[in-house]
CSV table of C-alpha atoms in Angstrom, one decimal:
chain,number,residue,atom,x,y,z
Y,7,UNK,CA,102.6,129.6,131.4
Y,8,UNK,CA,99.8,129.8,134.0
Y,9,UNK,CA,97.1,131.0,131.7
Y,10,UNK,CA,98.3,128.1,130.3
Y,11,UNK,CA,98.3,125.9,132.8
Y,12,UNK,CA,94.8,127.6,134.2
Y,13,UNK,CA,92.7,126.9,130.7
Y,14,UNK,CA,94.0,122.7,131.3
Y,15,UNK,CA,92.7,122.3,134.6
Y,16,UNK,CA,89.3,124.4,134.6
Y,17,UNK,CA,88.1,121.5,131.7
Y,18,UNK,CA,87.8,118.2,133.3
Y,19,UNK,CA,87.7,116.8,129.8
Y,20,UNK,CA,90.9,118.5,128.6
Y,21,UNK,CA,92.7,117.7,132.7
Y,22,UNK,CA,91.6,114.1,131.9
Y,23,UNK,CA,93.3,114.2,128.2
Y,24,UNK,CA,96.1,116.0,130.5
Y,25,UNK,CA,95.7,112.8,132.5
Y,26,UNK,CA,96.0,110.4,130.2
Y,27,UNK,CA,99.3,111.8,127.6
Y,28,UNK,CA,101.1,111.6,131.0
Y,29,UNK,CA,100.3,108.3,131.4
Y,30,UNK,CA,101.2,107.1,128.2
Y,31,UNK,CA,104.3,108.7,128.1
Y,32,UNK,CA,105.5,107.0,131.8
Y,33,UNK,CA,104.2,103.8,129.5
Y,34,UNK,CA,106.7,104.6,126.4
Y,35,UNK,CA,109.4,106.2,128.8
Y,36,UNK,CA,109.5,103.1,131.1
Y,37,UNK,CA,110.6,100.7,127.7
Y,38,UNK,CA,111.9,101.6,125.3
Y,39,UNK,CA,115.3,103.0,126.3
Y,40,UNK,CA,114.9,99.3,127.5
Y,41,UNK,CA,113.5,97.3,124.3
Y,42,UNK,CA,116.4,96.0,122.1
Y,43,UNK,CA,118.4,95.4,125.5
Y,44,UNK,CA,114.7,92.7,126.6
Y,45,UNK,CA,114.2,91.6,123.0
Y,46,UNK,CA,118.0,90.9,122.1
Y,47,UNK,CA,119.5,90.4,125.2
Y,48,UNK,CA,117.8,89.0,127.4
Y,49,UNK,CA,114.9,87.1,125.5
Y,50,UNK,CA,116.8,86.0,122.4
Y,51,UNK,CA,115.7,87.4,119.8
Y,52,UNK,CA,117.5,87.5,116.2
Y,53,UNK,CA,118.6,90.8,115.1
Y,54,UNK,CA,117.0,90.6,111.7
Y,55,UNK,CA,113.8,89.5,113.5
Y,56,UNK,CA,113.7,92.4,115.8
Y,57,UNK,CA,114.6,94.6,112.9
Y,58,UNK,CA,111.4,93.1,111.1
Y,59,UNK,CA,109.4,93.4,114.5
Y,60,UNK,CA,109.7,96.8,115.4
Y,61,UNK,CA,108.9,98.0,111.9
Y,62,UNK,CA,106.0,95.8,111.4
Y,63,UNK,CA,104.7,97.6,115.3
Y,64,UNK,CA,105.2,100.7,113.4
Y,65,UNK,CA,103.6,100.4,110.2
Y,66,UNK,CA,100.3,98.6,112.1
Y,67,UNK,CA,100.4,102.4,114.8
Y,68,UNK,CA,99.7,104.2,111.6
Y,69,UNK,CA,97.0,102.5,110.5
Y,70,UNK,CA,96.0,101.5,113.5
Y,71,UNK,CA,95.4,105.3,115.0
Y,72,UNK,CA,94.0,106.0,110.9
Y,73,UNK,CA,91.3,103.4,111.6
Y,74,UNK,CA,90.1,103.9,114.8
Y,75,UNK,CA,90.1,108.0,114.2
Y,76,UNK,CA,87.6,107.3,111.2
Y,77,UNK,CA,85.4,104.9,113.9
Y,78,UNK,CA,85.9,107.2,116.5
Y,79,UNK,CA,84.0,110.0,114.3
Y,80,UNK,CA,81.5,107.8,113.2
Y,81,UNK,CA,81.0,106.0,117.3
Y,82,UNK,CA,80.8,110.3,119.0
Y,83,UNK,CA,82.4,109.0,122.1
Y,84,UNK,CA,86.3,108.8,122.8
Y,85,UNK,CA,85.4,107.0,126.4
Y,86,UNK,CA,85.2,104.3,124.4
Y,87,UNK,CA,87.9,103.4,122.3
Y,88,UNK,CA,90.2,104.9,124.6
Y,89,UNK,CA,89.0,103.2,127.1
Y,90,UNK,CA,90.1,99.8,124.4
Y,91,UNK,CA,93.1,101.0,123.4
Y,92,UNK,CA,93.8,101.5,127.1
Y,93,UNK,CA,93.3,98.1,127.4
Y,94,UNK,CA,95.5,96.9,124.7
Y,95,UNK,CA,98.5,98.8,126.1
Y,96,UNK,CA,97.8,96.8,129.8
Y,97,UNK,CA,97.2,93.3,127.9
Y,98,UNK,CA,100.5,93.4,126.0
Y,99,UNK,CA,102.9,95.7,128.4
Y,100,UNK,CA,101.9,92.4,131.9
Y,101,UNK,CA,102.1,90.0,128.3
Y,102,UNK,CA,105.8,90.5,128.1
Y,103,UNK,CA,106.4,90.8,132.2
Y,104,UNK,CA,104.3,87.4,133.3
Y,105,UNK,CA,105.0,86.1,130.2
Y,106,UNK,CA,108.2,86.7,128.8
Y,107,UNK,CA,109.3,85.5,125.4
Y,108,UNK,CA,110.0,85.9,122.0
Y,109,UNK,CA,106.3,84.9,121.1
Y,110,UNK,CA,104.8,87.1,123.6
Y,111,UNK,CA,107.0,90.3,122.9
Y,112,UNK,CA,106.4,90.0,119.3
Y,113,UNK,CA,102.4,89.9,119.9
Y,114,UNK,CA,103.6,93.4,122.1
Y,115,UNK,CA,104.9,94.5,119.9
Y,116,UNK,CA,103.3,93.6,117.0
Y,117,UNK,CA,99.5,94.0,117.8
Y,118,UNK,CA,98.8,95.2,121.4
Y,119,UNK,CA,101.5,98.2,121.8
Y,120,UNK,CA,100.6,99.4,117.6
Y,121,UNK,CA,96.5,99.6,119.5
Y,122,UNK,CA,97.6,101.3,122.7
Y,123,UNK,CA,99.5,104.0,120.6
Y,124,UNK,CA,96.5,105.0,119.1
Y,125,UNK,CA,96.0,106.9,122.2
Y,126,UNK,CA,97.9,109.0,122.1
Y,127,UNK,CA,96.3,111.8,118.4
Y,128,UNK,CA,92.6,110.3,119.7
Y,129,UNK,CA,93.7,112.3,123.4
Y,130,UNK,CA,94.7,115.4,121.1
Y,131,UNK,CA,91.2,114.7,119.1
Y,132,UNK,CA,90.0,114.7,122.6
Y,133,UNK,CA,91.3,118.5,123.7
Y,134,UNK,CA,90.5,119.7,119.4
Y,135,UNK,CA,86.9,119.0,120.3
Y,136,UNK,CA,86.6,120.5,123.5
Y,137,UNK,CA,87.9,123.5,122.6
Y,138,UNK,CA,86.5,123.2,119.1
Y,139,UNK,CA,84.9,126.9,120.2
Y,140,UNK,CA,87.7,128.5,121.6
Y,141,UNK,CA,90.0,131.5,120.0
Y,142,UNK,CA,92.9,129.8,118.0
Y,143,UNK,CA,95.6,131.1,120.4
Y,144,UNK,CA,93.9,129.7,122.9
Y,145,UNK,CA,93.6,126.3,121.1
Y,146,UNK,CA,97.0,126.4,120.5
Y,147,UNK,CA,98.4,127.4,123.6
Y,148,UNK,CA,96.4,124.8,124.9
Y,149,UNK,CA,98.1,122.1,122.4
Y,150,UNK,CA,100.7,123.0,124.3
Y,151,UNK,CA,100.6,123.0,128.0
Y,152,UNK,CA,99.3,118.6,126.3
Y,153,UNK,CA,102.2,118.6,124.5
Y,154,UNK,CA,104.4,119.3,127.7
Y,155,UNK,CA,103.1,117.2,130.0
Y,156,UNK,CA,104.2,114.0,127.9
Y,157,UNK,CA,108.2,116.3,127.6
Y,158,UNK,CA,107.6,116.1,131.5
Y,159,UNK,CA,106.6,112.7,131.6
Y,160,UNK,CA,110.2,111.9,129.8
Y,161,UNK,CA,111.9,113.1,131.7
Y,162,UNK,CA,111.2,111.9,135.1
Y,163,UNK,CA,110.2,108.4,134.3
Y,164,UNK,CA,113.4,107.1,132.7
Y,165,UNK,CA,116.2,108.4,135.6
Y,166,UNK,CA,112.8,106.7,138.1
Y,167,UNK,CA,112.9,103.1,135.8
Y,168,UNK,CA,116.6,103.1,135.7
Y,169,UNK,CA,117.3,103.8,140.1
Y,170,UNK,CA,114.7,101.4,139.9
Y,171,UNK,CA,116.1,98.7,138.3
Y,172,UNK,CA,120.1,99.5,138.6
Y,173,UNK,CA,120.6,95.9,140.4
Y,174,UNK,CA,117.9,93.6,139.0
Y,175,UNK,CA,118.9,90.4,136.9
Y,176,UNK,CA,117.2,92.1,134.0
Y,177,UNK,CA,115.2,95.3,132.8
Y,178,UNK,CA,111.3,92.9,132.3
Y,179,UNK,CA,110.1,95.2,135.2
Y,180,UNK,CA,109.4,98.3,132.8
Y,181,UNK,CA,107.3,96.3,131.5
Y,182,UNK,CA,104.9,96.2,134.5
Y,183,UNK,CA,105.6,99.5,134.9
Y,184,UNK,CA,104.5,100.1,131.5
Y,185,UNK,CA,101.7,97.6,132.6
Y,186,UNK,CA,100.0,99.7,135.2
Y,187,UNK,CA,100.9,103.0,133.6
Y,188,UNK,CA,98.1,101.4,131.0
Y,189,UNK,CA,96.5,100.7,133.5
Y,190,UNK,CA,95.6,104.2,134.9
Y,191,UNK,CA,94.9,104.7,131.7
Y,192,UNK,CA,92.5,102.5,131.8
Y,193,UNK,CA,91.0,103.6,135.0
Y,194,UNK,CA,91.4,107.6,134.0
Y,195,UNK,CA,89.1,107.4,130.6
Y,196,UNK,CA,86.7,104.6,132.6
Y,197,UNK,CA,85.6,107.1,135.9
Y,198,UNK,CA,86.7,109.9,134.0
Y,199,UNK,CA,85.2,111.2,131.3
Y,200,UNK,CA,81.7,112.3,131.3
Y,201,UNK,CA,78.4,109.7,130.6
Y,202,UNK,CA,77.8,109.6,128.4
Y,203,UNK,CA,80.5,110.9,126.1
Y,204,UNK,CA,79.4,114.5,124.3
Y,205,UNK,CA,82.2,115.4,123.1
Y,206,UNK,CA,81.5,114.8,119.3
Y,207,UNK,CA,78.8,116.8,118.4
Y,208,UNK,CA,78.4,116.2,115.2
Y,209,UNK,CA,79.3,113.1,113.0
Y,210,UNK,CA,80.1,112.5,109.3
Y,211,UNK,CA,76.9,110.2,107.6
Y,212,UNK,CA,79.5,108.8,104.7
Y,213,UNK,CA,80.2,105.5,104.2
Y,214,UNK,CA,83.4,103.9,106.2
Y,215,UNK,CA,85.9,104.1,103.7
Y,216,UNK,CA,85.1,107.1,102.0
Y,217,UNK,CA,85.7,109.0,104.4
Y,218,UNK,CA,89.7,109.0,103.6
Y,219,UNK,CA,88.2,111.0,101.0
Y,220,UNK,CA,89.8,113.4,103.2
Y,221,UNK,CA,92.8,112.7,102.5
Y,222,UNK,CA,92.8,113.4,98.7
Y,223,UNK,CA,94.4,116.9,98.7
Y,224,UNK,CA,97.9,116.8,96.8
Y,225,UNK,CA,98.5,120.1,99.3
Y,226,UNK,CA,97.4,117.6,102.2
Y,227,UNK,CA,100.4,115.6,101.3
Y,228,UNK,CA,103.2,118.3,100.4
Y,229,UNK,CA,102.1,119.7,103.9
Y,230,UNK,CA,103.0,116.8,105.2
Y,231,UNK,CA,106.2,115.9,103.8
Y,232,UNK,CA,107.2,119.7,104.5
Y,233,UNK,CA,106.6,119.0,108.7
Y,234,UNK,CA,108.3,114.9,108.5
Y,235,UNK,CA,111.2,116.6,106.4
Y,236,UNK,CA,111.0,119.3,109.9
Y,237,UNK,CA,110.4,116.9,112.2
Y,238,UNK,CA,112.9,114.3,110.4
Y,239,UNK,CA,115.4,116.5,112.6
Y,240,UNK,CA,114.5,114.9,115.6
Y,241,UNK,CA,115.3,111.7,114.6
Y,242,UNK,CA,118.5,112.2,113.6
Y,243,UNK,CA,119.2,113.8,116.6
Y,244,UNK,CA,118.5,111.1,118.4
Y,245,UNK,CA,120.8,109.1,116.3
Y,246,UNK,CA,123.7,111.6,115.6
Y,247,UNK,CA,124.5,112.9,119.3
Y,248,UNK,CA,125.5,109.6,121.4
Y,249,UNK,CA,128.3,108.8,118.3
Y,250,UNK,CA,128.7,112.9,118.0
Y,251,UNK,CA,129.6,113.6,121.4
Y,252,UNK,CA,131.9,110.1,122.4
Y,253,UNK,CA,133.2,110.1,119.4
Y,254,UNK,CA,134.1,113.7,117.3
Y,255,UNK,CA,133.9,115.5,120.6
Y,256,UNK,CA,135.1,113.0,122.6
Y,257,UNK,CA,132.9,112.3,125.6
Y,258,UNK,CA,131.4,110.1,127.0
Y,259,UNK,CA,128.4,107.4,126.9
Y,260,UNK,CA,127.5,109.5,130.5
Y,261,UNK,CA,127.9,113.1,128.9
Y,262,UNK,CA,124.5,112.1,126.4
Y,263,UNK,CA,122.5,111.3,128.8
Y,264,UNK,CA,122.9,114.4,130.6
Y,265,UNK,CA,122.5,116.1,127.5
Y,266,UNK,CA,119.6,114.9,126.3
Y,267,UNK,CA,117.8,115.4,129.3
Y,268,UNK,CA,119.2,119.2,129.8
Y,269,UNK,CA,116.8,119.5,126.5
Y,270,UNK,CA,113.9,117.6,127.4
Y,271,UNK,CA,113.8,119.5,130.9
Y,272,UNK,CA,114.1,123.1,128.6
Y,273,UNK,CA,112.4,121.9,126.2
Y,274,UNK,CA,109.3,122.1,128.6
Y,275,UNK,CA,110.1,125.5,129.3
Y,276,UNK,CA,110.0,126.4,126.0
Y,277,UNK,CA,107.3,124.1,125.1
Y,278,UNK,CA,104.6,126.7,127.1
Y,279,UNK,CA,106.8,129.8,126.1
Y,280,UNK,CA,105.7,128.9,121.7
Y,281,UNK,CA,102.2,128.3,123.1
Y,282,UNK,CA,102.3,131.4,124.9
Y,283,UNK,CA,103.9,133.3,121.6
Y,284,UNK,CA,101.2,132.3,119.3
Y,285,UNK,CA,98.6,134.9,121.2
Y,286,UNK,CA,100.9,137.7,119.4
Y,287,UNK,CA,102.2,136.2,116.7
Y,288,UNK,CA,101.3,134.0,113.3
Y,289,UNK,CA,101.5,129.5,113.7
Y,290,UNK,CA,103.5,129.6,111.2
Y,291,UNK,CA,106.2,132.3,112.2
Y,292,UNK,CA,106.8,130.4,115.0
Y,293,UNK,CA,107.1,127.4,113.3
Y,294,UNK,CA,109.1,128.6,111.1
Y,295,UNK,CA,111.6,130.1,113.6
Y,296,UNK,CA,112.0,127.0,115.3
Y,297,UNK,CA,112.6,124.6,112.7
Y,298,UNK,CA,114.8,127.4,111.5
Y,299,UNK,CA,117.2,127.7,114.9
Y,300,UNK,CA,117.3,124.1,115.3
Y,301,UNK,CA,118.8,123.0,111.5
Y,302,UNK,CA,121.3,125.7,112.8
Y,303,UNK,CA,121.8,123.7,116.2
Y,304,UNK,CA,122.5,120.5,114.2
Y,305,UNK,CA,124.6,122.4,111.8
Y,306,UNK,CA,126.8,123.5,114.7
Y,307,UNK,CA,126.9,120.1,116.3
Y,308,UNK,CA,128.0,118.1,113.7
Y,309,UNK,CA,131.1,120.7,114.1
Y,310,UNK,CA,131.6,120.6,117.6
Y,311,UNK,CA,134.9,119.3,118.7
Y,312,UNK,CA,134.6,119.3,122.8
Y,313,UNK,CA,131.7,117.9,124.8
Y,314,UNK,CA,131.2,121.0,126.5
Y,315,UNK,CA,130.2,122.6,123.2
Y,316,UNK,CA,127.9,119.9,123.2
Y,317,UNK,CA,126.6,121.3,126.3
Y,318,UNK,CA,126.8,124.7,124.9
Y,319,UNK,CA,124.2,123.9,122.5
Y,320,UNK,CA,121.7,121.4,124.4
Y,321,UNK,CA,119.7,125.7,124.7
Y,322,UNK,CA,118.6,126.5,120.9
Y,323,UNK,CA,118.2,122.7,120.6
Y,324,UNK,CA,115.6,123.0,123.7
Y,325,UNK,CA,114.5,126.1,121.9
Y,326,UNK,CA,114.2,124.4,118.8
Y,327,UNK,CA,112.8,121.0,119.9
Y,328,UNK,CA,110.2,123.3,121.4
Y,329,UNK,CA,107.9,124.3,118.6
Y,330,UNK,CA,108.7,121.4,116.3
Y,331,UNK,CA,107.3,118.6,118.4
Y,332,UNK,CA,104.3,121.7,119.7
Y,333,UNK,CA,103.4,123.1,116.6
Y,334,UNK,CA,103.3,120.0,114.4
Y,335,UNK,CA,100.1,118.8,116.4
Y,336,UNK,CA,98.3,121.9,116.2
Y,337,UNK,CA,98.5,122.2,112.8
Y,338,UNK,CA,98.3,118.7,111.1
Y,339,UNK,CA,94.7,118.8,113.0
Y,340,UNK,CA,93.5,122.0,110.7
Y,341,UNK,CA,94.4,119.8,108.2
Y,342,UNK,CA,91.8,117.7,108.1
Y,343,UNK,CA,89.6,120.4,110.8
Y,344,UNK,CA,86.2,118.7,110.3
Y,345,UNK,CA,87.0,115.8,111.3
Y,346,UNK,CA,88.3,115.4,114.9
Y,347,UNK,CA,90.1,111.9,115.3
Y,348,UNK,CA,91.0,111.0,111.1
Y,349,UNK,CA,93.0,114.6,111.5
Y,350,UNK,CA,94.3,113.4,114.9
Y,351,UNK,CA,96.1,110.8,113.2
Y,352,UNK,CA,98.2,112.5,110.8
Y,353,UNK,CA,99.8,112.9,114.1
Y,354,UNK,CA,101.1,109.0,113.7
Y,355,UNK,CA,101.9,109.5,109.9
Y,356,UNK,CA,103.7,112.3,110.6
Y,357,UNK,CA,105.9,110.1,113.3
Y,358,UNK,CA,106.1,107.1,110.9
Y,359,UNK,CA,107.2,109.4,107.4
Y,360,UNK,CA,109.3,111.2,109.9
Y,361,UNK,CA,111.2,108.1,111.3
Y,362,UNK,CA,111.6,107.3,107.5
Y,363,UNK,CA,112.9,110.0,106.0
Y,364,UNK,CA,115.4,110.3,108.8
Y,365,UNK,CA,116.6,106.0,108.5
Y,366,UNK,CA,117.0,107.4,105.0
Y,367,UNK,CA,118.9,110.6,105.3
Y,368,UNK,CA,121.2,108.5,108.2
Y,369,UNK,CA,122.0,105.8,105.5
Y,370,UNK,CA,123.2,107.9,103.0
Y,371,UNK,CA,125.3,110.5,105.0
Y,372,UNK,CA,127.0,107.6,106.7
Y,373,UNK,CA,127.7,105.5,103.4
Y,374,UNK,CA,128.5,109.5,102.2
Y,375,UNK,CA,130.1,111.3,104.9
Y,376,UNK,CA,130.1,111.3,109.0
Y,377,UNK,CA,127.9,111.3,111.1
Y,378,UNK,CA,128.4,115.1,110.9
Y,379,UNK,CA,127.8,115.0,108.5
Y,380,UNK,CA,124.9,113.2,108.2
Y,381,UNK,CA,123.9,116.1,110.4
Y,382,UNK,CA,124.2,118.4,108.2
Y,383,UNK,CA,122.4,116.4,105.5
Y,384,UNK,CA,119.3,116.4,107.9
Y,385,UNK,CA,119.2,120.3,108.9
Y,386,UNK,CA,119.3,121.2,105.4
Y,387,UNK,CA,116.4,118.6,104.7
Y,388,UNK,CA,115.1,120.2,107.5
Y,389,UNK,CA,114.6,123.8,106.2
Y,390,UNK,CA,114.1,123.0,103.2
Y,391,UNK,CA,110.9,121.5,105.5
Y,392,UNK,CA,110.7,124.9,106.6
Y,393,UNK,CA,110.9,127.1,102.9
Y,394,UNK,CA,108.1,124.5,101.5
Y,395,UNK,CA,105.5,125.1,104.8
Y,396,UNK,CA,106.0,128.9,105.0
Y,397,UNK,CA,105.5,129.1,100.8
Y,398,UNK,CA,102.5,126.7,100.8
Y,399,UNK,CA,101.4,128.8,104.1
Y,400,UNK,CA,102.3,132.1,104.0
Y,401,UNK,CA,98.9,133.6,102.3
Y,402,UNK,CA,97.1,131.7,104.7
Y,403,UNK,CA,98.6,133.4,107.4
């Protein structure tokens, strides 16, 4: 663990990227738990309008990540696109706070915040270019450490915001906190990154849209499907855990918050641990092992009958989750290794695809069975994704 942090802290570009990841996570963690409350209850959006805005925002976020990633490869400068994405976050979050209305909320979620979310893959692309000449195990360890920083923000921020707004008449100040976090990102990238930005030394020479031919390989899409089936288990857990704990296990809503906090804290430790293990164990093996562990967790979650059993499962939940939220960062970037910005956009594509797969699984599962059965269905699909990854990459590994 100390070696991982030492590698991050010694390199200024990676250090700034890690700080940017933390404040990016801060903006998300400050607002995500309260989006539906603010949009529907406080601003008066209808359920249908809210769902439409969320869906459009997700689609635009993926498109923005791909286009901005390709543009960044051509500009040869992460600094410029990072600053612009950060400014989009400031405009979106601050706009909702200072001009609260359905229109400002919808505009922020459909235009400004999707541009801000492109920061996430761009920062990993920046880290990728800085570690291009390092051993693969060291690269994986650095990626794991940077990803742990994001988990840290989600451990710390929701509770802080919740306490700060406990006496507030509304939750709109959460957007102010997010706007401040986005502004910190802008300042970090403006003054913290070297001038000129020399991160990208080789720029693509083909026409802008021809660069997307890198997505044409069937092997890439099969691997993306496999990874999405695996990471969809995380989305499914977020959906069914509260329902199973409060119904089937007889727990309270407060138990859900405690369980999520415990697992998030464990993830940080296990992410670093898995990153260290990658120096000695093939990445593919760790990915498959983590997938099996998390599939087992979801299977067992579907069979709990008391809330103490959910607490007993937090260890394997954190261990499995740490592998399947950190390994894909490096794995997906390796699919288009020669174009860092475009490759990093696959992280956003995976996030969108896995959320869609989880939504489809939830709809199917709750139609034919109960919440427990839906969790088990997702576990089976995730296990199948792990087998597919192993089949496709066993020789390369």
